[in-house]
Amino acid sequence: MFIQILNLISFKALTSQVIDYTLLTVAFFTFFVLVNNVINAIKVANRYRALSRVKI
């Protein structure tokens, strides 16, 4: 009985750890994608600014 309780506790700790790491990974990739989008938006804005300065 005691060993079963210990196994249950360690299993719960393991699953919560897995959930934590999954959330951290998802958060990291979301942050990376957002930063990438911001960088691309700045690049596009700079490109349009440079194009608008060119007199045709």
Coordinates of N, CA and C in Angstrom, one line a residue:
M1 N 0.8 -1.2 0.0 CA 0.0 0.0 0.0 C 0.9 1.3 0.0
F2 N 1.9 1.3 0.9 CA 2.7 2.5 1.0 C 3.5 2.7 -0.3
I3 N 4.0 1.6 -0.9 CA 4.7 1.7 -2.2 C 3.8 2.2 -3.3
Q4 N 2.5 1.7 -3.3 CA 1.6 2.2 -4.3 C 1.3 3.7 -4.2
I5 N 1.2 4.2 -2.9 CA 1.1 5.6 -2.7 C 2.3 6.4 -3.2
L6 N 3.5 5.9 -2.9 CA 4.7 6.5 -3.4 C 4.8 6.5 -4.9
N7 N 4.4 5.4 -5.5 CA 4.4 5.4 -7.0 C 3.4 6.4 -7.6
L8 N 2.2 6.6 -6.9 CA 1.2 7.5 -7.4 C 1.8 8.9 -7.3
I9 N 2.4 9.2 -6.1 CA 3.0 10.6 -5.9 C 4.0 10.9 -7.0
S10 N 5.0 9.9 -7.2 CA 6.0 10.2 -8.2 C 5.5 10.3 -9.6
F11 N 4.4 9.5 -9.9 CA 3.8 9.6 -11.2 C 3.2 11.0 -11.4
K12 N 2.5 11.4 -10.4 CA 1.9 12.8 -10.5 C 2.9 13.9 -10.6
A13 N 4.0 13.7 -9.9 CA 5.1 14.7 -10.0 C 5.7 14.7 -11.4
L14 N 5.9 13.5 -11.9 CA 6.4 13.3 -13.3 C 5.5 13.9 -14.3
T15 N 4.2 13.7 -14.2 CA 3.3 14.2 -15.2 C 3.2 15.8 -15.1
S16 N 3.3 16.3 -13.9 CA 3.2 17.7 -13.7 C 4.5 18.3 -14.3
Q17 N 5.6 17.6 -14.1 CA 6.9 18.1 -14.7 C 6.8 18.1 -16.2
V18 N 6.2 17.0 -16.8 CA 6.1 17.0 -18.2 C 5.2 18.1 -18.7
I19 N 4.1 18.4 -18.0 CA 3.2 19.4 -18.4 C 3.9 20.8 -18.3
D20 N 4.7 21.0 -17.3 CA 5.5 22.2 -17.1 C 6.4 22.4 -18.3
Y21 N 7.2 21.3 -18.6 CA 8.2 21.5 -19.7 C 7.5 21.7 -21.0
T22 N 6.3 21.0 -21.2 CA 5.5 21.2 -22.5 C 5.1 22.7 -22.6
L23 N 4.6 23.2 -21.5 CA 4.1 24.6 -21.5 C 5.3 25.6 -21.7
L24 N 6.5 25.3 -21.1 CA 7.6 26.1 -21.3 C 8.1 26.1 -22.8
T25 N 8.1 24.9 -23.4 CA 8.4 24.8 -24.8 C 7.5 25.5 -25.7
V26 N 6.2 25.4 -25.4 CA 5.2 26.1 -26.2 C 5.4 27.6 -26.0
A27 N 5.6 28.0 -24.8 CA 5.8 29.5 -24.5 C 7.0 30.0 -25.3
F28 N 8.1 29.2 -25.2 CA 9.3 29.6 -25.9 C 9.1 29.8 -27.4
F29 N 8.5 28.8 -28.0 CA 8.3 28.8 -29.5 C 7.3 29.9 -29.8
T30 N 6.3 30.2 -29.0 CA 5.4 31.3 -29.3 C 6.1 32.6 -29.2
F31 N 7.0 32.8 -28.2 CA 7.8 34.0 -28.1 C 8.7 34.1 -29.3
F32 N 9.3 33.0 -29.7 CA 10.2 33.1 -30.9 C 9.5 33.5 -32.1
V33 N 8.3 33.0 -32.3 CA 7.5 33.3 -33.5 C 7.1 34.8 -33.4
L34 N 6.7 35.2 -32.3 CA 6.3 36.7 -32.1 C 7.5 37.6 -32.4
V35 N 8.6 37.3 -31.9 CA 9.8 38.1 -32.1 C 10.2 38.1 -33.6
N36 N 10.1 36.9 -34.2 CA 10.3 36.8 -35.6 C 9.4 37.7 -36.4
N37 N 8.1 37.7 -36.1 CA 7.1 38.5 -36.8 C 7.4 40.0 -36.6
V38 N 7.8 40.4 -35.4 CA 8.1 41.8 -35.2 C 9.3 42.2 -36.0
I39 N 10.3 41.3 -36.1 CA 11.5 41.6 -36.9 C 11.2 41.7 -38.4
N40 N 10.3 40.8 -38.8 CA 9.9 40.9 -40.2 C 9.1 42.1 -40.5
A41 N 8.2 42.5 -39.6 CA 7.4 43.7 -39.7 C 8.3 44.9 -39.8
I42 N 9.4 45.0 -39.0 CA 10.3 46.1 -39.0 C 11.0 46.1 -40.4
K43 N 11.5 44.9 -40.8 CA 12.1 44.9 -42.1 C 11.3 45.4 -43.3
V44 N 10.0 44.9 -43.3 CA 9.1 45.3 -44.3 C 8.8 46.8 -44.2
A45 N 8.6 47.4 -43.0 CA 8.4 48.8 -42.9 C 9.6 49.6 -43.4
N46 N 10.8 49.1 -43.1 CA 12.0 49.8 -43.5 C 12.1 49.7 -45.1
R47 N 11.7 48.6 -45.6 CA 11.8 48.5 -47.1 C 10.8 49.5 -47.7
Y48 N 9.6 49.6 -47.2 CA 8.6 50.5 -47.7 C 9.1 51.9 -47.6
R49 N 9.7 52.2 -46.4 CA 10.2 53.6 -46.2 C 11.3 53.9 -47.2
A50 N 12.2 52.9 -47.5 CA 13.2 53.2 -48.5 C 12.6 53.3 -49.9
L51 N 11.6 52.5 -50.2 CA 11.0 52.7 -51.5 C 10.2 54.0 -51.6
S52 N 9.7 54.5 -50.5 CA 8.9 55.8 -50.6 C 9.9 56.9 -50.8
R53 N 11.1 56.8 -50.4 CA 12.1 57.9 -50.5 C 12.6 58.0 -52.0
V54 N 12.5 56.9 -52.7 CA 13.0 56.8 -54.1 C 12.0 57.6 -54.9
K55 N 12.5 58.6 -55.6 CA 11.6 59.4 -56.5 C 11.7 58.8 -57.9
I56 N 10.5 58.5 -58.4 CA 10.4 57.9 -59.7 C 10.0 59.0 -60.7

